[in-house]
mmCIF file of C-alpha atoms in Angstrom:
data_model
loop_
_atom_site.group_PDB
_atom_site.id
_atom_site.type_symbol
_atom_site.label_atom_id
_atom_site.label_comp_id
_atom_site.label_asym_id
_atom_site.label_seq_id
_atom_site.Cartn_x
_atom_site.Cartn_y
_atom_site.Cartn_z
ATOM 1 C CA MET A 149 85.326 104.557 159.326
ATOM 2 C CA ARG A 150 85.916 105.734 155.774
ATOM 3 C CA LEU A 151 89.708 105.465 156.083
ATOM 4 C CA ILE A 152 89.836 101.653 155.820
ATOM 5 C CA PRO A 153 88.156 101.453 152.322
ATOM 6 C CA ILE A 154 90.503 104.132 151.010
ATOM 7 C CA ILE A 155 93.580 102.301 152.276
ATOM 8 C CA THR A 156 92.250 99.028 150.855
ATOM 9 C CA ALA A 157 91.728 100.611 147.423
ATOM 10 C CA ILE A 158 95.283 102.008 147.445
ATOM 11 C CA LEU A 159 96.751 98.624 148.335
ATOM 12 C CA VAL A 160 94.731 96.861 145.623
ATOM 13 C CA THR A 161 95.868 99.427 143.048
ATOM 14 C CA ILE A 162 99.532 98.925 144.014
ATOM 15 C CA ALA A 163 99.158 95.149 143.845
ATOM 16 C CA LEU A 164 97.551 95.289 140.400
ATOM 17 C CA TYR A 165 100.290 97.567 139.131
ATOM 18 C CA LEU A 166 103.004 95.221 140.368
ATOM 19 C CA LEU A 167 101.287 92.147 138.931
ATOM 20 C CA VAL A 168 100.651 93.727 135.509
ATOM 21 C CA PHE A 169 103.518 96.106 134.795
ATOM 22 C CA GLU A 170 106.290 94.819 137.135
ATOM 23 C CA ARG A 171 105.380 91.149 137.146
ATOM 24 C CA ASP A 172 108.874 89.728 136.609
ATOM 25 C CA ALA A 173 110.452 92.006 139.213
ATOM 26 C CA PHE A 174 107.659 91.262 141.673
ATOM 27 C CA LEU A 175 108.039 87.502 141.219
ATOM 28 C CA ALA A 176 111.780 87.768 141.605
ATOM 29 C CA PHE A 177 111.312 89.762 144.811
ATOM 30 C CA ALA A 178 108.805 87.221 146.085
ATOM 31 C CA LYS A 179 111.342 84.417 145.486
ATOM 32 C CA GLY A 180 114.078 86.353 147.216
ATOM 33 C CA ASP A 181 116.093 87.182 144.052
ATOM 34 C CA THR A 182 117.275 90.675 144.838
ATOM 35 C CA ALA A 183 120.292 90.806 142.498
ATOM 36 C CA ALA A 184 118.285 91.787 139.459
ATOM 37 C CA GLU A 185 119.193 94.461 137.010
ATOM 38 C CA PRO A 186 116.942 96.179 134.391
ATOM 39 C CA VAL A 187 117.160 95.206 130.725
ATOM 40 C CA GLU A 188 115.804 97.520 128.021
ATOM 41 C CA THR A 189 113.308 95.762 125.737
ATOM 42 C CA GLN A 190 111.210 96.672 122.729
ATOM 43 C CA SER A 191 108.146 97.714 124.734
ATOM 44 C CA ASP A 192 108.787 97.064 128.466
ATOM 45 C CA THR A 193 111.595 97.050 131.078
ATOM 46 C CA VAL A 194 111.888 93.649 132.752
ATOM 47 C CA GLU A 195 114.093 92.320 135.515
ATOM 48 C CA VAL A 196 116.557 89.545 134.613
ATOM 49 C CA THR A 197 118.731 88.051 137.262
ATOM 50 C CA GLU A 198 122.445 87.804 136.850
ATOM 51 C CA ASP A 199 122.641 84.209 137.950
ATOM 52 C CA ALA A 200 120.273 82.401 135.512
ATOM 53 C CA PRO A 201 116.814 82.653 137.130
ATOM 54 C CA ASN A 202 114.036 80.180 136.528
ATOM 55 C CA LEU A 203 113.009 80.763 132.904
ATOM 56 C CA ILE A 204 109.410 80.793 131.660
ATOM 57 C CA GLY A 205 108.581 77.786 129.545
ATOM 58 C CA VAL A 206 106.803 78.300 126.206
ATOM 59 C CA VAL A 207 105.841 76.098 123.264
ATOM 60 C CA ALA A 208 106.976 77.192 119.800
ATOM 61 C CA VAL A 209 106.924 75.846 116.254
ATOM 62 C CA HIS A 210 109.516 76.048 113.488
ATOM 63 C CA SER A 211 107.449 77.807 110.796
ATOM 64 C CA VAL A 212 108.592 78.141 107.169
ATOM 65 C CA ALA A 213 106.896 80.522 104.690
ATOM 66 C CA ARG A 214 105.034 78.876 101.812
ATOM 67 C CA GLU A 215 103.761 80.176 98.490
ATOM 68 C CA ILE A 216 99.986 80.629 98.484
ATOM 69 C CA ASP A 217 97.506 81.883 95.946
ATOM 70 C CA SER A 218 96.320 85.041 97.639
ATOM 71 C CA ALA A 219 92.923 85.125 95.956
ATOM 72 C CA VAL A 220 90.497 87.938 96.719
ATOM 73 C CA LEU A 221 87.479 86.448 98.498
ATOM 74 C CA LEU A 222 84.061 88.035 98.039
ATOM 75 C CA ARG A 223 80.467 87.264 98.873
ATOM 76 C CA GLY A 224 78.030 87.950 96.072
ATOM 77 C CA GLN A 225 75.151 86.605 94.039
ATOM 78 C CA THR A 226 74.294 85.547 90.516
ATOM 79 C CA LYS A 227 72.533 87.970 88.214
ATOM 80 C CA ALA A 228 71.066 87.618 84.727
ATOM 81 C CA ILE A 229 73.231 89.175 82.034
ATOM 82 C CA ARG A 230 70.081 90.807 80.624
ATOM 83 C CA GLU A 231 66.591 91.376 81.977
ATOM 84 C CA VAL A 232 64.059 93.361 79.959
ATOM 85 C CA GLU A 233 60.423 94.183 80.543
ATOM 86 C CA VAL A 234 58.891 94.170 77.051
ATOM 87 C CA LEU A 235 56.232 96.899 76.994
ATOM 88 C CA ALA A 236 53.502 97.844 74.523
ATOM 89 C CA GLU A 237 53.937 101.041 72.476
ATOM 90 C CA THR A 238 50.351 101.453 71.250
ATOM 91 C CA THR A 239 46.759 100.929 72.334
ATOM 92 C CA SER A 240 44.957 97.773 71.240
ATOM 93 C CA THR A 241 43.715 94.401 72.500
ATOM 94 C CA VAL A 242 45.723 91.166 72.596
ATOM 95 C CA ILE A 243 44.557 88.578 70.046
ATOM 96 C CA SER A 244 47.297 85.934 70.567
ATOM 97 C CA GLU A 245 47.447 83.053 73.026
ATOM 98 C CA PRO A 246 49.798 83.874 75.917
ATOM 99 C CA LEU A 247 53.156 82.195 76.458
ATOM 100 C CA ARG A 248 53.701 80.883 79.976
ATOM 101 C CA LYS A 249 56.624 81.840 82.212
ATOM 102 C CA GLY A 250 59.606 79.542 81.973
ATOM 103 C CA ALA A 251 59.237 79.169 78.208
ATOM 104 C CA PHE A 252 62.398 79.607 76.143
ATOM 105 C CA VAL A 253 62.144 82.160 73.335
ATOM 106 C CA LYS A 254 64.507 83.210 70.580
ATOM 107 C CA ALA A 255 65.090 86.739 69.320
ATOM 108 C CA GLY A 256 62.169 87.739 67.094
ATOM 109 C CA ASP A 257 59.687 85.206 68.507
ATOM 110 C CA LEU A 258 56.141 86.520 68.944
ATOM 111 C CA LEU A 259 55.227 87.490 72.496
ATOM 112 C CA CYS A 260 52.010 89.491 72.012
ATOM 113 C CA GLN A 261 49.936 90.061 68.855
ATOM 114 C CA LEU A 262 47.607 93.067 69.006
ATOM 115 C CA ASP A 263 44.464 93.782 66.992
ATOM 116 C CA VAL A 264 45.313 95.711 63.820
ATOM 117 C CA GLY A 265 42.155 97.852 63.933
ATOM 118 C CA THR A 266 42.090 100.618 61.291
ATOM 119 C CA ARG A 267 45.867 100.884 61.007
ATOM 120 C CA GLU A 268 46.040 99.217 57.585
ATOM 121 C CA ALA A 269 43.387 101.617 56.214
ATOM 122 C CA ASP A 270 45.266 104.567 57.665
ATOM 123 C CA LEU A 271 48.430 103.352 55.961
ATOM 124 C CA LEU A 272 46.669 103.071 52.588
ATOM 125 C CA GLU A 273 45.317 106.608 52.962
ATOM 126 C CA ALA A 274 48.772 107.964 53.787
ATOM 127 C CA ARG A 275 50.274 106.227 50.766
ATOM 128 C CA ALA A 276 47.539 107.682 48.521
ATOM 129 C CA ARG A 277 48.368 111.183 49.758
ATOM 130 C CA GLN A 278 52.028 110.503 49.105
ATOM 131 C CA SER A 279 51.249 109.491 45.496
ATOM 132 C CA GLU A 280 49.081 112.570 45.028
ATOM 133 C CA ALA A 281 51.860 114.838 46.279
ATOM 134 C CA GLN A 282 54.376 113.169 43.976
ATOM 135 C CA SER A 283 52.051 113.636 40.995
ATOM 136 C CA ARG A 284 52.136 117.427 41.462
ATOM 137 C CA VAL A 285 55.870 117.610 40.831
ATOM 138 C CA PRO A 286 55.665 117.625 36.971
ATOM 139 C CA GLU A 287 53.013 120.364 37.024
ATOM 140 C CA SER A 288 55.092 122.558 39.351
ATOM 141 C CA GLN A 289 58.207 121.918 37.266
ATOM 142 C CA ALA A 290 56.333 122.873 34.069
ATOM 143 C CA ARG A 291 55.206 126.163 35.607
ATOM 144 C CA LEU A 292 58.779 126.932 36.537
ATOM 145 C CA ASP A 293 59.982 126.195 32.994
ATOM 146 C CA GLU A 294 57.202 128.420 31.586
ATOM 147 C CA ALA A 295 58.195 131.262 33.901
ATOM 148 C CA LYS A 296 61.819 130.987 32.781
ATOM 149 C CA ALA A 297 60.761 131.132 29.099
ATOM 150 C CA LEU A 298 58.669 134.231 29.723
ATOM 151 C CA LEU A 299 61.646 135.857 31.397
ATOM 152 C CA GLU A 300 63.853 135.186 28.372
ATOM 153 C CA GLU A 301 61.208 136.703 26.073
ATOM 154 C CA ALA A 302 60.855 139.758 28.303
ATOM 155 C CA LEU A 303 64.621 140.268 28.348
ATOM 156 C CA ILE A 304 64.789 140.152 24.538
ATOM 157 C CA ASN A 305 61.930 142.680 24.164
ATOM 158 C CA ASN A 306 63.490 144.954 26.738
ATOM 159 C CA ASN A 307 66.866 144.860 25.009
ATOM 160 C CA ALA A 308 65.311 145.730 21.647
ATOM 161 C CA ALA A 309 63.256 148.561 23.140
ATOM 162 C CA GLN A 310 66.328 150.097 24.755
ATOM 163 C CA ARG A 311 68.293 150.097 21.458
ATOM 164 C CA LEU A 312 65.389 151.639 19.528
ATOM 165 C CA SER A 313 64.905 154.218 22.222
ATOM 166 C CA GLU A 314 68.588 155.182 22.085
ATOM 167 C CA GLY A 315 68.314 155.652 18.264
ATOM 168 C CA GLY A 316 65.104 157.673 18.579
ATOM 169 C CA TYR A 317 62.953 154.990 16.900
ATOM 170 C CA ALA A 318 60.901 154.022 19.959
ATOM 171 C CA SER A 319 59.159 155.959 22.665
ATOM 172 C CA GLU A 320 60.217 156.055 26.293
ATOM 173 C CA THR A 321 56.871 154.529 27.206
ATOM 174 C CA ARG A 322 57.658 151.355 25.287
ATOM 175 C CA ARG A 323 61.024 150.995 27.022
ATOM 176 C CA VAL A 324 59.481 151.327 30.445
ATOM 177 C CA SER A 325 56.790 148.827 29.491
ATOM 178 C CA THR A 326 59.366 146.202 28.459
ATOM 179 C CA GLU A 327 61.272 146.711 31.704
ATOM 180 C CA ALA A 328 58.064 146.114 33.616
ATOM 181 C CA GLY A 329 57.624 142.896 31.641
ATOM 182 C CA VAL A 330 61.054 141.724 32.777
ATOM 183 C CA ARG A 331 60.162 142.383 36.415
ATOM 184 C CA SER A 332 56.909 140.512 36.014
ATOM 185 C CA ALA A 333 58.651 137.516 34.462
ATOM 186 C CA GLU A 334 61.177 137.412 37.293
ATOM 187 C CA ALA A 335 58.319 137.447 39.832
ATOM 188 C CA GLY A 336 56.696 134.595 37.939
ATOM 189 C CA ILE A 337 59.861 132.513 38.332
ATOM 190 C CA LYS A 338 59.861 133.146 42.086
ATOM 191 C CA THR A 339 56.250 132.066 42.272
ATOM 192 C CA ALA A 340 56.905 128.923 40.266
ATOM 193 C CA GLU A 341 59.914 128.027 42.414
ATOM 194 C CA SER A 342 57.833 128.487 45.577
ATOM 195 C CA GLY A 343 55.169 126.232 44.162
ATOM 196 C CA LEU A 344 57.749 123.554 43.359
ATOM 197 C CA GLU A 345 59.181 123.769 46.882
ATOM 198 C CA ALA A 346 55.690 123.500 48.358
ATOM 199 C CA THR A 347 55.074 120.412 46.254
ATOM 200 C CA ARG A 348 58.307 118.816 47.483
ATOM 201 C CA ALA A 349 57.422 119.689 51.109
ATOM 202 C CA GLY A 350 54.053 118.030 50.580
ATOM 203 C CA ILE A 351 55.840 114.890 49.374
ATOM 204 C CA GLU A 352 58.052 114.839 52.478
ATOM 205 C CA ALA A 353 55.039 115.327 54.756
ATOM 206 C CA ALA A 354 53.174 112.531 53.001
ATOM 207 C CA SER A 355 56.239 110.255 53.245
ATOM 208 C CA ALA A 356 56.522 111.002 56.969
ATOM 209 C CA ALA A 357 52.862 110.123 57.422
ATOM 210 C CA VAL A 358 53.412 106.837 55.603
ATOM 211 C CA ALA A 359 56.420 106.017 57.832
ATOM 212 C CA ALA A 360 54.387 106.835 60.955
ATOM 213 C CA ARG A 361 51.543 104.583 59.833
ATOM 214 C CA GLU A 362 53.974 101.769 59.021
ATOM 215 C CA ARG A 363 55.636 102.142 62.447
ATOM 216 C CA GLU A 364 52.243 102.106 64.121
ATOM 217 C CA LEU A 365 51.346 98.948 62.207
ATOM 218 C CA ASP A 366 54.622 97.307 63.322
ATOM 219 C CA ARG A 367 53.802 98.035 66.974
ATOM 220 C CA ILE A 368 50.918 95.588 67.013
ATOM 221 C CA THR A 369 53.469 92.728 66.832
ATOM 222 C CA ILE A 370 55.582 92.519 70.020
ATOM 223 C CA THR A 371 58.574 90.159 69.742
ATOM 224 C CA ALA A 372 61.406 88.924 71.969
ATOM 225 C CA PRO A 373 64.457 91.250 71.834
ATOM 226 C CA PHE A 374 66.967 88.406 72.457
ATOM 227 C CA ASP A 375 67.215 84.707 73.269
ATOM 228 C CA GLY A 376 66.090 84.015 76.811
ATOM 229 C CA LEU A 377 63.493 82.748 79.239
ATOM 230 C CA LEU A 378 60.131 84.236 80.104
ATOM 231 C CA GLU A 379 60.185 85.311 83.741
ATOM 232 C CA SER A 380 56.461 86.182 83.615
ATOM 233 C CA ASP A 381 53.431 85.078 81.623
ATOM 234 C CA ALA A 382 52.783 86.982 78.417
ATOM 235 C CA ALA A 383 49.724 89.271 78.353
ATOM 236 C CA GLU A 384 46.457 87.349 78.418
ATOM 237 C CA LEU A 385 44.195 87.012 75.377
ATOM 238 C CA GLY A 386 41.738 89.916 75.196
ATOM 239 C CA SER A 387 43.745 92.200 77.500
ATOM 240 C CA LEU A 388 43.699 95.887 76.602
ATOM 241 C CA MET A 389 47.237 97.097 76.077
ATOM 242 C CA GLN A 390 48.209 100.731 76.353
ATOM 243 C CA PRO A 391 51.596 102.411 75.889
ATOM 244 C CA GLY A 392 53.722 101.169 78.791
ATOM 245 C CA SER A 393 51.637 98.044 79.519
ATOM 246 C CA LEU A 394 53.707 94.921 80.281
ATOM 247 C CA CYS A 395 53.659 92.236 77.614
ATOM 248 C CA ALA A 396 56.303 89.921 79.151
ATOM 249 C CA THR A 397 59.614 89.875 81.054
ATOM 250 C CA VAL A 398 62.557 88.192 79.304
ATOM 251 C CA ILE A 399 65.845 87.294 81.018
ATOM 252 C CA GLN A 400 69.076 85.969 79.510
ATOM 253 C CA LEU A 401 71.023 83.523 81.688
ATOM 254 C CA ASP A 402 73.757 82.407 79.269
ATOM 255 C CA PRO A 403 76.245 83.732 80.096
ATOM 256 C CA ILE A 404 75.362 84.716 83.650
ATOM 257 C CA LYS A 405 77.266 87.161 85.824
ATOM 258 C CA LEU A 406 78.400 86.960 89.434
ATOM 259 C CA VAL A 407 78.181 90.288 91.239
ATOM 260 C CA GLY A 408 80.200 91.024 94.365
ATOM 261 C CA PHE A 409 81.760 93.986 96.163
ATOM 262 C CA VAL A 410 85.481 94.266 96.920
ATOM 263 C CA PRO A 411 86.804 96.410 99.825
ATOM 264 C CA GLU A 412 88.828 99.460 98.911
ATOM 265 C CA ALA A 413 91.897 97.964 100.613
ATOM 266 C CA GLU A 414 91.952 95.119 98.056
ATOM 267 C CA VAL A 415 90.519 96.796 94.950
ATOM 268 C CA ASN A 416 93.948 97.214 93.345
ATOM 269 C CA ARG A 417 94.488 93.446 93.497
ATOM 270 C CA VAL A 418 91.553 92.833 91.130
ATOM 271 C CA GLN A 419 92.258 93.177 87.401
ATOM 272 C CA LEU A 420 89.937 93.041 84.393
ATOM 273 C CA GLY A 421 90.224 89.681 82.659
ATOM 274 C CA ALA A 422 91.463 87.913 85.804
ATOM 275 C CA GLN A 423 90.362 84.324 86.276
ATOM 276 C CA ALA A 424 87.731 83.791 88.942
ATOM 277 C CA GLY A 425 85.886 80.889 90.489
ATOM 278 C CA ALA A 426 82.847 80.636 92.696
ATOM 279 C CA GLN A 427 80.910 78.164 94.762
ATOM 280 C CA LEU A 428 77.156 78.538 94.859
ATOM 281 C CA ALA A 429 75.008 77.806 97.884
ATOM 282 C CA THR A 430 73.961 74.571 96.141
ATOM 283 C CA GLY A 431 77.599 73.415 96.061
ATOM 284 C CA LEU A 432 78.018 73.938 92.321
ATOM 285 C CA GLN A 433 81.516 75.085 91.329
ATOM 286 C CA VAL A 434 81.773 77.554 88.407
ATOM 287 C CA ALA A 435 84.562 79.543 86.754
ATOM 288 C CA GLY A 436 84.777 82.670 84.623
ATOM 289 C CA GLN A 437 86.555 85.991 84.085
ATOM 290 C CA VAL A 438 86.291 89.458 85.594
ATOM 291 C CA THR A 439 84.454 91.621 83.047
ATOM 292 C CA PHE A 440 83.718 94.753 85.100
ATOM 293 C CA LEU A 441 85.307 96.648 87.992
ATOM 294 C CA SER A 442 83.588 99.785 89.213
ATOM 295 C CA ARG A 443 85.548 103.036 89.237
ATOM 296 C CA SER A 444 83.219 104.582 91.823
ATOM 297 C CA ALA A 445 82.808 103.313 95.385
ATOM 298 C CA ASP A 446 79.474 102.782 97.068
ATOM 299 C CA GLU A 447 78.888 105.806 99.314
ATOM 300 C CA THR A 448 77.596 103.685 102.191
ATOM 301 C CA THR A 449 79.886 100.639 102.232
ATOM 302 C CA ARG A 450 82.955 102.136 100.491
ATOM 303 C CA THR A 451 83.230 99.014 98.333
ATOM 304 C CA PHE A 452 83.593 98.582 94.568
ATOM 305 C CA GLU A 453 81.305 96.451 92.412
ATOM 306 C CA VAL A 454 82.880 93.534 90.557
ATOM 307 C CA GLU A 455 81.233 91.417 87.850
ATOM 308 C CA VAL A 456 82.405 87.979 86.731
ATOM 309 C CA SER A 457 81.005 86.469 83.524
ATOM 310 C CA VAL A 458 80.358 82.717 83.733
ATOM 311 C CA PRO A 459 79.154 80.389 80.928
ATOM 312 C CA ASN A 460 75.765 78.826 81.666
ATOM 313 C CA PRO A 461 74.768 76.791 78.577
ATOM 314 C CA ASP A 462 72.583 74.314 80.486
ATOM 315 C CA LEU A 463 70.940 77.093 82.570
ATOM 316 C CA LYS A 464 71.777 75.326 85.847
ATOM 317 C CA ILE A 465 72.718 78.636 87.451
ATOM 318 C CA ARG A 466 69.676 80.676 88.401
ATOM 319 C CA ASP A 467 69.301 84.397 88.893
ATOM 320 C CA GLY A 468 69.792 85.559 92.498
ATOM 321 C CA GLN A 469 71.764 82.622 93.948
ATOM 322 C CA THR A 470 74.282 83.291 96.718
ATOM 323 C CA ALA A 471 77.916 82.728 95.695
ATOM 324 C CA THR A 472 81.342 82.771 97.326
ATOM 325 C CA ILE A 473 83.675 84.314 94.735
ATOM 326 C CA GLN A 474 87.461 83.884 94.538
ATOM 327 C CA ILE A 475 89.338 86.178 92.148
ATOM 328 C CA ALA A 476 92.889 85.163 91.267
ATOM 329 C CA ALA A 477 95.537 87.648 92.368
ATOM 330 C CA GLU A 478 99.320 87.713 92.523
ATOM 331 C CA GLY A 479 100.709 84.947 94.781
ATOM 332 C CA ALA A 480 102.536 85.667 98.042
ATOM 333 C CA LYS A 481 104.531 83.849 100.719
ATOM 334 C CA ALA A 482 102.931 83.380 104.110
ATOM 335 C CA HIS A 483 103.066 81.310 107.301
ATOM 336 C CA LEU A 484 100.244 78.983 108.329
ATOM 337 C CA LEU A 485 99.846 79.280 112.103
ATOM 338 C CA PRO A 486 97.182 78.575 114.709
ATOM 339 C CA GLN A 487 94.820 81.456 115.210
ATOM 340 C CA SER A 488 95.592 81.341 118.937
ATOM 341 C CA SER A 489 99.177 82.426 118.216
ATOM 342 C CA LEU A 490 97.994 85.950 117.362
ATOM 343 C CA THR A 491 98.397 88.572 120.060
ATOM 344 C CA LEU A 492 98.560 92.345 120.524
ATOM 345 C CA ASP A 493 101.421 94.511 121.715
ATOM 346 C CA ASN A 494 101.098 97.442 124.091
ATOM 347 C CA HIS A 495 100.095 99.696 121.188
ATOM 348 C CA GLY A 496 97.300 97.409 120.009
ATOM 349 C CA GLU A 497 99.160 96.180 116.913
ATOM 350 C CA LEU A 498 98.398 92.658 115.710
ATOM 351 C CA GLY A 499 101.336 90.277 115.609
ATOM 352 C CA VAL A 500 103.027 87.168 116.993
ATOM 353 C CA ARG A 501 105.834 86.585 119.476
ATOM 354 C CA VAL A 502 108.843 84.625 118.249
ATOM 355 C CA VAL A 503 111.919 83.128 119.878
ATOM 356 C CA GLY A 504 114.927 85.107 118.686
ATOM 357 C CA ASP A 505 118.676 84.931 119.276
ATOM 358 C CA GLY A 506 119.589 83.821 122.781
ATOM 359 C CA ASN A 507 116.021 82.565 123.341
ATOM 360 C CA LEU A 508 114.877 86.165 123.773
ATOM 361 C CA VAL A 509 111.267 86.957 122.910
ATOM 362 C CA GLU A 510 110.595 89.301 119.986
ATOM 363 C CA PHE A 511 107.292 90.783 118.820
ATOM 364 C CA VAL A 512 106.736 90.789 115.013
ATOM 365 C CA PRO A 513 103.769 92.672 113.461
ATOM 366 C CA VAL A 514 101.880 90.573 110.882
ATOM 367 C CA GLU A 515 99.107 90.964 108.329
ATOM 368 C CA LEU A 516 96.246 88.480 108.167
ATOM 369 C CA LEU A 517 95.802 87.259 104.574
ATOM 370 C CA ARG A 518 93.093 84.637 105.048
ATOM 371 C CA ASP A 519 91.867 81.953 107.408
ATOM 372 C CA ASP A 520 90.781 78.374 106.871
ATOM 373 C CA ALA A 521 90.116 75.207 108.843
ATOM 374 C CA ASN A 522 93.847 74.646 109.474
ATOM 375 C CA GLY A 523 94.639 78.098 110.852
ATOM 376 C CA VAL A 524 95.469 81.564 109.589
ATOM 377 C CA TRP A 525 97.853 82.645 106.810
ATOM 378 C CA LEU A 526 100.084 85.509 107.952
ATOM 379 C CA SER A 527 102.563 87.746 106.157
ATOM 380 C CA GLY A 528 105.236 89.984 107.656
ATOM 381 C CA LEU A 529 107.375 87.241 109.187
ATOM 382 C CA PRO A 530 110.836 86.285 107.871
ATOM 383 C CA GLU A 531 111.305 83.174 105.702
ATOM 384 C CA LYS A 532 111.867 81.049 108.824
ATOM 385 C CA ALA A 533 110.606 81.884 112.280
ATOM 386 C CA ASP A 534 110.187 80.142 115.646
ATOM 387 C CA VAL A 535 106.714 81.286 116.607
ATOM 388 C CA ILE A 536 105.437 80.918 120.148
ATOM 389 C CA VAL A 537 102.031 79.235 120.046
ATOM 390 C CA ILE A 538 101.540 78.528 123.780
ATOM 391 C CA GLY A 539 102.537 80.985 126.498
ATOM 392 C CA GLN A 540 102.933 84.018 124.252
ATOM 393 C CA ASP A 541 100.566 86.031 126.432
ATOM 394 C CA PHE A 542 102.738 85.463 129.523
ATOM 395 C CA VAL A 543 105.955 86.936 128.112
ATOM 396 C CA THR A 544 107.025 90.254 126.660
ATOM 397 C CA ALA A 545 109.689 91.319 124.187
ATOM 398 C CA GLY A 546 113.220 90.906 125.560
ATOM 399 C CA VAL A 547 112.363 88.194 128.094
ATOM 400 C CA GLU A 548 114.488 85.048 127.970
ATOM 401 C CA VAL A 549 112.409 81.881 127.759
ATOM 402 C CA ALA A 550 112.888 78.121 127.760
ATOM 403 C CA PRO A 551 111.195 77.069 124.499
ATOM 404 C CA THR A 552 109.864 73.623 123.740
ATOM 405 C CA TYR A 553 109.385 72.950 120.056
ATOM 406 C CA ARG A 554 106.709 70.881 118.397
ATOM 407 C CA GLU A 555 105.779 70.085 114.793
ATOM 408 C CA ALA A 556 103.998 72.857 112.959
ATOM 409 C CA ALA A 557 101.212 70.492 111.907
ATOM 410 C CA GLN A 558 100.291 69.610 115.489
#
């Protein structure tokens, strides 16, 4: 009982093989054409009769390559050229009325005014200490001058004592005493110099304290770092601000940048300074230039970040809008063909089948450049080609066909 299914499976397998791999020979055999001889083709061996068999009819178009602007197409979004969270650097309470989000501010405009507290008094105290330290400089300098004068006197006395001692007119005790005076005067100079240095160090410390108090006083006034829009309300009146507390968020939208990611296969076609255009989701058309191209690929997507700077004087372009970006690249010649004309060969390579010399079918590998509403733009074909657009899946390379031509625009 199990023999019949096995035989059936074998017969079905043989039939499928004949229909798929030996279709032309099988059809010729079915029609009674036995005088067929094999013809070597690019990918298959087909049977062609010697006495002009019935040819397969196909529809082809006379396609001519045209120059196209092979722009690099990207999907991206708009992004503010600058966005800064302005934070407090000191502790105090807000004493100014808040600005509301959406307000336009210029660089240096007040965002948050904090209570001055005792900062002005601290600054006055630091300046007083600085003046006091500076007043000690003349005293320290006078001590140094006095020590130098004493040293000169001690050297003169010592010189005289040595000469008298050599002539036997002075005792050895006096000579030793004058030498001790010289050493004492030299030590006095060292002491005076140290005192002068300490005075100068005190001046520097006092000056540093004054600078710190002035910087602390400046921190109570928080201003806009650049021209832009407030993306958040400024801190509310009476709020306690601490270092790191948010005063306001400022964004700059003129110019604005378009950010997209280009595949690694096309990254070499994008150049800095290249012209670029984009269409926003709202339909607005904008244009600009490429200002940044990443040198490092994203580890996940293996794409490279591209930034396009676009003027936005009227602030119509908002941060975070979706955009379709086209970056100008070197032009190329390509054929516009129906998408249905694409097919695969036995090795899985994308291409089209064309009518060659003697109406023999040839397979030509192609590269897809872009697609639009009218079809697909393909490269890899010669300047002129008769491309099969109907029936290409029913023939193989080397088969003779009976082509019917139509206009490429149809």
